[in-house]
Coordinates of C-alpha atoms and ligand atoms in Angstrom, one line a residue:
X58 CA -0.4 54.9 1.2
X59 CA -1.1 52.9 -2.4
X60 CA -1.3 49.4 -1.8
X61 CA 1.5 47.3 -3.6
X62 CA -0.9 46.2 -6.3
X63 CA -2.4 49.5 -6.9
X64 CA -5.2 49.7 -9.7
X65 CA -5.3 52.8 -12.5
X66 CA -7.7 55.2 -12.2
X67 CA -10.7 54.4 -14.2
X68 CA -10.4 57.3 -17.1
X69 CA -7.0 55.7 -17.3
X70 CA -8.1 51.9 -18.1
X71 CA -8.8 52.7 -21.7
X72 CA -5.5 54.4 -21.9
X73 CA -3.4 51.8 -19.8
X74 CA -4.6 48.8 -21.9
X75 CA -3.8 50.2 -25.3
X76 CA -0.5 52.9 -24.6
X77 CA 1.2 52.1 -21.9
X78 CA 1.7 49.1 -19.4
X79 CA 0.9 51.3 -16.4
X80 CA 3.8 49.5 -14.8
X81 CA 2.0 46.0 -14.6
X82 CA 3.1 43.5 -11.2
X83 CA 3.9 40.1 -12.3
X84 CA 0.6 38.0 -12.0
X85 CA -0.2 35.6 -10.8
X86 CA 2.5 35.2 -8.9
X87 CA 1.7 31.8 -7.0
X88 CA 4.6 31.1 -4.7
X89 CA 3.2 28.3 -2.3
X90 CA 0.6 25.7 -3.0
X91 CA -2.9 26.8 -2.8
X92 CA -4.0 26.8 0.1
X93 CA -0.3 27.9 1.5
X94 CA 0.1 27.2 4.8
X95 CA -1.4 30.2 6.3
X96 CA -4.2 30.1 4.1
X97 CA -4.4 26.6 5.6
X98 CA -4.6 27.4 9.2
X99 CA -7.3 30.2 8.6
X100 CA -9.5 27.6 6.8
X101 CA -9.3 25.8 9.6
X102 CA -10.2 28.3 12.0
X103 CA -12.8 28.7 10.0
X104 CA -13.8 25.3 9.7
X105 CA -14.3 25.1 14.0
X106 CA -15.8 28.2 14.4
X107 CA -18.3 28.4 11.2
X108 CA -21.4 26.5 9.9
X109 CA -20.4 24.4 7.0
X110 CA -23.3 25.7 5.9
X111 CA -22.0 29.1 4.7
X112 CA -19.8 27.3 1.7
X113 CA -16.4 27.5 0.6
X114 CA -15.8 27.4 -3.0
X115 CA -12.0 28.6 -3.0
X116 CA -9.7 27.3 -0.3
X117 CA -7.9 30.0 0.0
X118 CA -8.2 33.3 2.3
X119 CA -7.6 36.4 0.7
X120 CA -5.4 39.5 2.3
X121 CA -6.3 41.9 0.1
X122 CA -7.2 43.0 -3.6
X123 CA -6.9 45.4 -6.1
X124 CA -8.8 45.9 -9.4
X125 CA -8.3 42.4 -10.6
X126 CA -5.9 41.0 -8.9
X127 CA -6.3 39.3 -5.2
X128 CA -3.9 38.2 -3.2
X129 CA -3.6 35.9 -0.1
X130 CA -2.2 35.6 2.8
X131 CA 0.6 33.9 1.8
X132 CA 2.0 36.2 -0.2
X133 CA 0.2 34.9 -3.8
X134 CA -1.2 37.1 -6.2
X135 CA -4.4 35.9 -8.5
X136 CA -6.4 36.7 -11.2
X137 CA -10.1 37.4 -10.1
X138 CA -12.7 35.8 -12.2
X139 CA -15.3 35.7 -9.8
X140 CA -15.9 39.4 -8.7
X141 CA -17.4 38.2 -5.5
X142 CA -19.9 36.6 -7.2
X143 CA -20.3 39.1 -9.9
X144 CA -20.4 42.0 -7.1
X145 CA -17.0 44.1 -7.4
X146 CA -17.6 44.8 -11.4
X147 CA -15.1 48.1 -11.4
X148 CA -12.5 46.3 -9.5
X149 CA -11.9 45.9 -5.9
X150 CA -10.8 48.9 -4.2
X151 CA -10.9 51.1 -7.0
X152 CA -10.0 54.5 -5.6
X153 CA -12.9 56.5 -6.3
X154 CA -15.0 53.9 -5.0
X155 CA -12.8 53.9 -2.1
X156 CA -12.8 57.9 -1.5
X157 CA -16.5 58.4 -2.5
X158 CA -16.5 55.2 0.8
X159 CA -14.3 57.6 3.4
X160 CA -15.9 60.7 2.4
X161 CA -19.4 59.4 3.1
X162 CA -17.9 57.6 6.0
X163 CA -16.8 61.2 7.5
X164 CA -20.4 62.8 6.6
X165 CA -22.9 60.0 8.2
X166 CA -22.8 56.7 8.3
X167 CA -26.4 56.0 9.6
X168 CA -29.6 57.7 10.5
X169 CA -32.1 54.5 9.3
X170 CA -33.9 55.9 6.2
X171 CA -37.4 55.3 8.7
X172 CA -35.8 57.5 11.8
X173 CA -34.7 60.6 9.3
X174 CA -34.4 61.7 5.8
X175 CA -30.7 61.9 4.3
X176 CA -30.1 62.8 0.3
X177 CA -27.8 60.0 -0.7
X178 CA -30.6 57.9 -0.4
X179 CA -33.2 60.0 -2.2
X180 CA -30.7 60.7 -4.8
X181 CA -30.1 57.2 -5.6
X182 CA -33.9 56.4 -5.9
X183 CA -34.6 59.2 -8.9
X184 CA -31.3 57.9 -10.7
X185 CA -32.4 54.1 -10.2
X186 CA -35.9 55.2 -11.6
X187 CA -34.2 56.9 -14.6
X188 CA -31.4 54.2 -15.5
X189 CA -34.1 51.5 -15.8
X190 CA -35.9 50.1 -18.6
X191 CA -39.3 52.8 -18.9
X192 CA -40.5 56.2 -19.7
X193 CA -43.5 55.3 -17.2
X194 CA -43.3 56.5 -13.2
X195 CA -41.9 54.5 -10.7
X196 CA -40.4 54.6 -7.5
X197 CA -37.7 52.8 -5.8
X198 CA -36.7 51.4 -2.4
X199 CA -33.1 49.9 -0.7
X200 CA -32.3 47.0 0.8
X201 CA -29.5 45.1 1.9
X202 CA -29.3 42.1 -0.2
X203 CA -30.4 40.0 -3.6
X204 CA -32.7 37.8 -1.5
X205 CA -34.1 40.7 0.2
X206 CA -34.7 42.5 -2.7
X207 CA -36.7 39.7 -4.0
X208 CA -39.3 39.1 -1.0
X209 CA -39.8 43.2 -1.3
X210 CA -40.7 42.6 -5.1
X211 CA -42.8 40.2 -4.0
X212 CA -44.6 41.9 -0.8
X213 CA -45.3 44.7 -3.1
X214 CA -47.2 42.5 -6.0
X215 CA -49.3 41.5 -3.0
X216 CA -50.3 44.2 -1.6
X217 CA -50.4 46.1 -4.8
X218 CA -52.8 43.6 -6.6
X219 CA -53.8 41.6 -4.2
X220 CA -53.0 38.2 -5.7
X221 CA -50.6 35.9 -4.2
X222 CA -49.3 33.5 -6.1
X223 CA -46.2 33.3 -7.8
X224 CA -44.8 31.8 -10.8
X225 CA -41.2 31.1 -10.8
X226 CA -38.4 28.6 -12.6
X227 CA -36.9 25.2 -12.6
X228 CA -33.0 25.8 -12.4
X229 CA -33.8 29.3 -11.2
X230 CA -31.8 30.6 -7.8
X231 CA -33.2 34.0 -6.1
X232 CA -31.5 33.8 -2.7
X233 CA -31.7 32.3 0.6
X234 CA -34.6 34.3 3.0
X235 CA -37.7 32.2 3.0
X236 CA -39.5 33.5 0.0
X237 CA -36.4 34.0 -1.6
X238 CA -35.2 30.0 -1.6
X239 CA -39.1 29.0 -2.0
X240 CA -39.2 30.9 -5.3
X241 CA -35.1 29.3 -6.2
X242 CA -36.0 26.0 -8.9
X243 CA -33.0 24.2 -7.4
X244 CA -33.2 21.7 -4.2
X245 CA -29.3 20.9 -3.5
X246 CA -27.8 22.5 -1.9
X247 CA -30.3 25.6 -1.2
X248 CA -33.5 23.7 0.2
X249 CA -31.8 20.4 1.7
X250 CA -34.2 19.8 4.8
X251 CA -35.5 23.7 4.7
X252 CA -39.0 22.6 3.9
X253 CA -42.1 23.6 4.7
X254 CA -41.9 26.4 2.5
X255 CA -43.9 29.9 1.4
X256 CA -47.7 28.9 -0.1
X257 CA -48.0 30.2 -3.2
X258 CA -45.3 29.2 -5.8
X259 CA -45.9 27.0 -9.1
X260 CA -43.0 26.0 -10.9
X261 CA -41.9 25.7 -14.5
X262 CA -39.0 25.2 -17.1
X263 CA -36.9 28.0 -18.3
X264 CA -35.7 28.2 -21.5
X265 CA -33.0 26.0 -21.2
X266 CA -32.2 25.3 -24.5
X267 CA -29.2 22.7 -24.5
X268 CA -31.1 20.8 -22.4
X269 CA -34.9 21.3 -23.7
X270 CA -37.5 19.8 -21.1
X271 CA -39.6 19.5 -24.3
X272 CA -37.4 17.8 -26.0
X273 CA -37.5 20.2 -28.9
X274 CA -35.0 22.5 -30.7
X275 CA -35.2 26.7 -30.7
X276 CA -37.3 28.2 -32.9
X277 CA -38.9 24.8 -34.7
X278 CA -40.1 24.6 -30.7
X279 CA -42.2 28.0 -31.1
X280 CA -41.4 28.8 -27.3
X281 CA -42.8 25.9 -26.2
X282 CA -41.1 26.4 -22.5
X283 CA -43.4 30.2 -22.3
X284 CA -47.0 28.4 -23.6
X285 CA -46.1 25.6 -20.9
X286 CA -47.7 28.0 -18.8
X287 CA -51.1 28.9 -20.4
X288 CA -51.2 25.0 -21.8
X289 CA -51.0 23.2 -18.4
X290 CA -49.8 25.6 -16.0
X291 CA -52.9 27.6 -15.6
X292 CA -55.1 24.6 -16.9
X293 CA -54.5 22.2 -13.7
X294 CA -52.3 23.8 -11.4
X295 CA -53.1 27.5 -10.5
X296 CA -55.7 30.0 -11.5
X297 CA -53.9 33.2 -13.5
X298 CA -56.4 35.3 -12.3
X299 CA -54.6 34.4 -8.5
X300 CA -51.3 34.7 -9.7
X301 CA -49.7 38.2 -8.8
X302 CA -46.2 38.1 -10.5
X303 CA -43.9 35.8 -12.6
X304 CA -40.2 36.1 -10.7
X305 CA -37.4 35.0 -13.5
X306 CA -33.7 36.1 -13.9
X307 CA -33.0 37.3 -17.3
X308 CA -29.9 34.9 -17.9
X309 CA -30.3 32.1 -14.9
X310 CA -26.4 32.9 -13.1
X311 CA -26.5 30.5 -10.5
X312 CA -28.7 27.9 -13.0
X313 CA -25.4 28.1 -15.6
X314 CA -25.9 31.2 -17.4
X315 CA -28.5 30.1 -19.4
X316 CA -29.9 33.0 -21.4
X317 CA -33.0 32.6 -23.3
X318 CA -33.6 32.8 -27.1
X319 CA -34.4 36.3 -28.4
X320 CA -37.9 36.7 -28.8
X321 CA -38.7 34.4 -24.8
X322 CA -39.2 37.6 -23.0
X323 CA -41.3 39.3 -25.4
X324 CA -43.5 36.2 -25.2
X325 CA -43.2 35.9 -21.7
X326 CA -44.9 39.4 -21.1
X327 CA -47.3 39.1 -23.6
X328 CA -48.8 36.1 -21.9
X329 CA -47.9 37.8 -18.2
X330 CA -50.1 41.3 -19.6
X331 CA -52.9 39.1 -20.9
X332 CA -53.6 37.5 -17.2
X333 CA -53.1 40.6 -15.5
X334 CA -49.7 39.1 -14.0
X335 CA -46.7 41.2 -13.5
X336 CA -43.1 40.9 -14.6
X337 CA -40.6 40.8 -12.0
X338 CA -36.9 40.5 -13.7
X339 CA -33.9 39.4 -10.9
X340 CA -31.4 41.5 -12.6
X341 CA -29.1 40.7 -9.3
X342 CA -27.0 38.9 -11.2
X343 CA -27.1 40.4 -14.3
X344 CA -27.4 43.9 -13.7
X345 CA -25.1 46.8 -14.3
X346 CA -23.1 46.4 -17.4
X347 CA -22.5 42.2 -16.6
X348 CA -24.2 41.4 -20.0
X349 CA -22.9 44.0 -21.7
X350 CA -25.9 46.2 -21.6
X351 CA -26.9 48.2 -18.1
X352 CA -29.6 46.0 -18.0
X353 CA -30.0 42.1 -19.1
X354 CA -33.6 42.3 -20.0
X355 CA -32.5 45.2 -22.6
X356 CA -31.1 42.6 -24.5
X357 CA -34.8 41.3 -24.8
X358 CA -36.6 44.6 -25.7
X359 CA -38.5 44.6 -22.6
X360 CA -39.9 46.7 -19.6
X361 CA -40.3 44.9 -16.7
X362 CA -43.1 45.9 -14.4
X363 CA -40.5 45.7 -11.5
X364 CA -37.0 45.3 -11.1
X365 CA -34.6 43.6 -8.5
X366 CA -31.2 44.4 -8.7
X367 CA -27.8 44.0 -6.0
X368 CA -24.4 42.7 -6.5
X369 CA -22.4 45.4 -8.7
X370 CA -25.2 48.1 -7.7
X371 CA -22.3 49.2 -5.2
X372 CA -19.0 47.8 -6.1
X373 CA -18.9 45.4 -3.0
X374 CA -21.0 47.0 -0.2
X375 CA -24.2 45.5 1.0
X376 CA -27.0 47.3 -1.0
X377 CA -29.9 46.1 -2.8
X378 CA -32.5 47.6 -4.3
X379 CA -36.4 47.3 -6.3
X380 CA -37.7 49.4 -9.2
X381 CA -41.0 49.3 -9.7
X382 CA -43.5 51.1 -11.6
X383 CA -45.4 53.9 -9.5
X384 CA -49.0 52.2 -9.7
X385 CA -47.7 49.2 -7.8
X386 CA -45.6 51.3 -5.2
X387 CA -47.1 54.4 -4.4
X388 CA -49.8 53.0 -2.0
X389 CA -48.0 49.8 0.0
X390 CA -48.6 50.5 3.1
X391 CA -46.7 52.6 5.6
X392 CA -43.9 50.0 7.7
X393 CA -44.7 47.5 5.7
X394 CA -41.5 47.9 3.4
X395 CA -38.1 48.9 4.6
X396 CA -35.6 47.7 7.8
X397 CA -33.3 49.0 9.8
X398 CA -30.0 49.3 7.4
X399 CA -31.8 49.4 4.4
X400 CA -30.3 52.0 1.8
X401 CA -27.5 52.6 4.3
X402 CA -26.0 56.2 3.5
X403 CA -22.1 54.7 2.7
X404 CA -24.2 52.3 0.2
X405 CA -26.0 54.6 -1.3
X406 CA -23.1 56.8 -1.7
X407 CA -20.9 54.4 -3.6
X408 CA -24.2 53.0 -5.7
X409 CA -24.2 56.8 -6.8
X410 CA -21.1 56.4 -7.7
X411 CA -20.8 53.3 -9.8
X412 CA -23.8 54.9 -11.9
X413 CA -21.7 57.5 -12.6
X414 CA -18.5 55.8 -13.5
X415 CA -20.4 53.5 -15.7
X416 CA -21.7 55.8 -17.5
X417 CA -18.5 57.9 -17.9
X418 CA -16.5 55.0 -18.8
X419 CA -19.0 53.2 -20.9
X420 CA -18.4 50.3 -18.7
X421 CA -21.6 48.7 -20.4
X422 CA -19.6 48.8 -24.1
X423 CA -16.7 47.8 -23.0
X424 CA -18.0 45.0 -21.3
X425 CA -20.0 43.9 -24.3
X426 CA -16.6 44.3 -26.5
X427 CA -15.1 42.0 -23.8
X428 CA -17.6 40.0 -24.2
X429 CA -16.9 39.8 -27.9
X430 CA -13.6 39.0 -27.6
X431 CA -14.6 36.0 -25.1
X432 CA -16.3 34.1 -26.8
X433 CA -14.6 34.1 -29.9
X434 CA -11.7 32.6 -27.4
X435 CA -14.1 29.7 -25.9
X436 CA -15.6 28.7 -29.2
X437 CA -12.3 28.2 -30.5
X438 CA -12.0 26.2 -27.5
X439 CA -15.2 24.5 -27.8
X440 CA -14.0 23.3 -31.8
X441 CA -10.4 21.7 -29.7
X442 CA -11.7 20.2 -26.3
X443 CA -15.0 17.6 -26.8
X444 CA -16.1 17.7 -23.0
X445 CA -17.0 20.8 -23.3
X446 CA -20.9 20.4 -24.2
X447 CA -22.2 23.9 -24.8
X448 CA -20.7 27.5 -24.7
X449 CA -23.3 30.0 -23.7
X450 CA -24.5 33.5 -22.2
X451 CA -25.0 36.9 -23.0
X452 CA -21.8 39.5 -23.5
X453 CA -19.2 38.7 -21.3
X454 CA -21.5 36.6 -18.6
X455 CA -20.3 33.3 -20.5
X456 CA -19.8 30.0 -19.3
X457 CA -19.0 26.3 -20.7
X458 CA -20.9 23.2 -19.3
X459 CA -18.8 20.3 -19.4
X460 CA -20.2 16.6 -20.4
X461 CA -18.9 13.0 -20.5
X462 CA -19.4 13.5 -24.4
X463 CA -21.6 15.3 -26.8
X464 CA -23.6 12.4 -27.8
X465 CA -25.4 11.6 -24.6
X466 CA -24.7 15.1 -22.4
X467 CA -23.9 13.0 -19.2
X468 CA -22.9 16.3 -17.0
X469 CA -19.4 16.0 -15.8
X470 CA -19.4 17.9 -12.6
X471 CA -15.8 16.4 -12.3
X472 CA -13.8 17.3 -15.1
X473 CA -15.3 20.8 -14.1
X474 CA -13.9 20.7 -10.4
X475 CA -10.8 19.3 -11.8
X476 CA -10.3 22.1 -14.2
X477 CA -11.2 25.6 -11.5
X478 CA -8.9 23.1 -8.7
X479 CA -5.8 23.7 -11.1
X480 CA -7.0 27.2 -12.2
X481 CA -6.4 27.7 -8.6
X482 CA -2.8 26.3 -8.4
X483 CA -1.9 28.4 -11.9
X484 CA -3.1 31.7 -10.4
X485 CA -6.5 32.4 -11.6
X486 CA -10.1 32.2 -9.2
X487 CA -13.2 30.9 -11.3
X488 CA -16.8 29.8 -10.6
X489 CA -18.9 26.9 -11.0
X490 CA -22.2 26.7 -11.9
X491 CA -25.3 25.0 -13.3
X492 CA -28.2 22.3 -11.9
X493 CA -25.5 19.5 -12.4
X494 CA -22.3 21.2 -10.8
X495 CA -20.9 20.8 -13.7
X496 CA -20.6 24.8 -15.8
X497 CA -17.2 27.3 -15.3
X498 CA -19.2 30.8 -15.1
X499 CA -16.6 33.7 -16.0
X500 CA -17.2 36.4 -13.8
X501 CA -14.0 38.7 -14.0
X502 CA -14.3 42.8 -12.8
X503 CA -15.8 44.4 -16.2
X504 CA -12.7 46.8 -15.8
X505 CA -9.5 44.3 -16.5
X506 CA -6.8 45.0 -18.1
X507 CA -6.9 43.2 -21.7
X508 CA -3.5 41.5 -20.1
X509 CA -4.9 40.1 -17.4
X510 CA -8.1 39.0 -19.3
X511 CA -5.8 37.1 -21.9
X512 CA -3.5 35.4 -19.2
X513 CA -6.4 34.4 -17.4
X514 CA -7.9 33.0 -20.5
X515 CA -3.7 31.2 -21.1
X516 CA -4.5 29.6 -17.8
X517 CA -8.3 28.2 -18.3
X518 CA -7.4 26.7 -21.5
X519 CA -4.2 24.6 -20.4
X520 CA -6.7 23.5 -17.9
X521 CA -9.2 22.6 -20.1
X522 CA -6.8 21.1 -21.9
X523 CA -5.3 18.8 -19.7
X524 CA -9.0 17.6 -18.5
X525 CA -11.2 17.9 -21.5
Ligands
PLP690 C1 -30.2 36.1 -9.6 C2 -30.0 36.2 -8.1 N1 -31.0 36.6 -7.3 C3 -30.9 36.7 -6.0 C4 -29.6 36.4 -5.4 C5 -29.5 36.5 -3.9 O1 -28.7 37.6 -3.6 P1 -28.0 37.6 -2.1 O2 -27.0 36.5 -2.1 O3 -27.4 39.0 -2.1 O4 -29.1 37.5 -1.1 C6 -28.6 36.0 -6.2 C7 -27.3 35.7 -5.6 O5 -26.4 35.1 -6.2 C8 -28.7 35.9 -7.6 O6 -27.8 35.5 -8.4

């Protein structure tokens, strides 16, 4: 049976937005206030029964949800900019993801890629080593998650070169395993009272423009954020020769979508390549189609040595996985790499899958024509409303960071609460972001319909309005 809110068929997206309405539910449709009472009582189960520590952004609990649109238990139907965190990029429950799920399901569900061999798995290695940046070899393993992916990236830069230090960034966020949080720049909330952590990591600033450590302005500044680390970095802190990788996202997500000038990643690598030092890009966030390109780092005209990626790799299920060029995987030691679940077959299934519907529907383009459209939309907002301080990012993966005023670019985590909080009453889920609390991220599925997009966009303006 089609759920009540049921989403086109992908070939059909193009079609539906431009022809016909594809017989279009009201949304939102918010019919209690949010939380509604049985939203209420599940929070609260919640609240008794799980660690404040695993956060709650929305208060609301969510029945079900289709492409973009999510509804909750109390009957109210929203608009999804969040994606899960940037995870469910095709929409939720889109049907082929959903079939390519059951059939999979009906095939095998597990073996443990250590116990037995099974295709999907394989499969998805060779198309992950052909999708990414590079004409060079490399090889690819699965995981389950971002963070995982990361402290795989990083075991094999150990064992590959032997060096085992780590550079990494202020306002950076790579996840919360040990290695993972000891390489994230930002103490509250990820570190409060984690400490000691992993030997081995050296911080520095990213290129976080609007709010330059160095106090100087893009390109007058000639990179100064990248020569931080030859200039001081490696002259009183750490020796390059020890240092195996440098670990940065390509536009910081949880840091505020903060994507760096043009020509930073270039520089980056040059310097990296110099010391012997390899590149590791945390595309987790960024990956598949969310900047408008398959990759983020493409934007930059670079080839990482190794890749991380998770999130939209498969529409919603647990899967991670690391690229890497062949030198640095091919001899990492046998059991050293892998877990029980790893590259689960349903995973890997779907993660085949989303590759190919990407690339069938150009999800990639029409993200970065999305992207277009949105920012034209907040930098008309940007010339009306004076707390907002900056509107930035790369395609679609835009946000606005919100100040007490322009002048002085006091944060104003506040007006930013204030603003998602009646988002939520109007219908429509957001994100925050940033070091000070204080950035709306726009994460919605990179398949919504252009009506849904604008109504959203209705609903974040009045609410921008009425705060900013
Ligand atoms: C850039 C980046 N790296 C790593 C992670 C950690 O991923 P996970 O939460 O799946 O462990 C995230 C999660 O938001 C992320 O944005």
């Amino acid at each position: 049976m089609k759920p009540a809110l049921f989403h086109p068929p992908l070939g059909l997206l193009t079609q539906a937005n431009t022809i016909c309405r594809w017989n279009m539910p009201k949304v939102p449709n918010v019919v209690t206030p949010i939380p509604g009472p049985r939203s209420k009582e599940l929070i609260d189960l919640r609240s008794k029964y799980v660690p404040p520590g695993v956060y709650l952004v929305q208060p609301v609990t969510i029945k079900e949800s289709h492409g973009a649109v999510m509804t909750d238990v109390d009957g109210n139907t929203l608009i999804d900019f969040t994606s899960g965190i940037g995870v469910t990029s095709l929409g939720h429950c889109t049907e082929e993801i959903v079939d390519t799920i059951c059939d999979q399901a009906h095939k095998l569900i597990h073996s443990c890629i250590h116990v037995a061999n099974y295709e999907p798995y394989v499969a998805l290695a060779k198309r992950l080593t052909e999708i990414t940046p590079g004409k060079f070899a490399k090889r690819a393993m699965m995981i389950n998650s971002g963070s995982e992916a990361i402290e795989n990236a990083v075991k094999i830069v150990r064992q590959a070169t032997g060096r085992k230090n780590l550079i990494s960034f202020e306002n950076s966020f790579h996840g919360r395993t040990y290695m993972a949080m000891t390489l994230t720049g930002k103490w509250d909330p990820y570190k409060v009272g984690l400490d000691p952590f992993v030997p081995g990591v050296y911080f520095t600033p990213y290129a976080y423009c609007y709010r330059c450590p160095f106090h100087q302005e893009y390109p007058a500044c000639g990179l100064a954020c990248v020569h931080h680390i030859d200039k001081s970095l490696f002259k009183t802190q750490v020796d390059p020769k020890t240092v195996g990788a440098i670990v940065a996202e390509p536009v910081q997500g949880e840091g505020g979508f903060i994507a760096p000038p043009p020509d930073y990643f270039k520089e980056l690598k040059s310097l990296a390549d110099e010391h012997g030092i390899k590149l590791i890009i945390d595309e987790v966030q960024t990956g598949f189609g969310r900047t408008g390109k398959m990759w983020a780092i493409e934007h930059y005209g670079v080839e990482p040595d190794i890749i991380a990626m998770a999130k939209a790799i498969a529409n919603g299920l647990p899967l991670s996985a690391v690229v890497a060029r062949d030198e640095l995987m091919k001899d990492i030691y046998p059991g050293s790499l892998g877990g029980t679940y790893g590259g689960n077959p349903i995973a890997c299934a779907t993660a085949l899958k989303v590759i190919e519907i990407m690339e069938r529907e150009k999800i990639p383009q029409r993200a970065a024509a999305m992207g277009r459209k949105l920012r034209k939309r907040l930098d008309e907002m940007y010339g009306k409303y004076d707390k907002i301080g900056e509107v930035r990012g790369l395609g679609p993966m835009l946000a606005m960071e919100f100040v007490a005023d322009r002048e002085t670019k006091k944060p104003d985590a506040e007006t930013s609460s204030k603003i998602m909080k009646e988002c939520l009453q109007k219908g429509l889920m957001t994100l925050k972001a940033g070091l000070y609390n204080n950035v709306i991220r726009l994460h919605p599925p990179l398949t919504i319909e252009d009506e849904y997009l604008n109504t959203g966009m209705d609903i974040l303006e009045a609410a921008v309005k009425k705060y900013a």
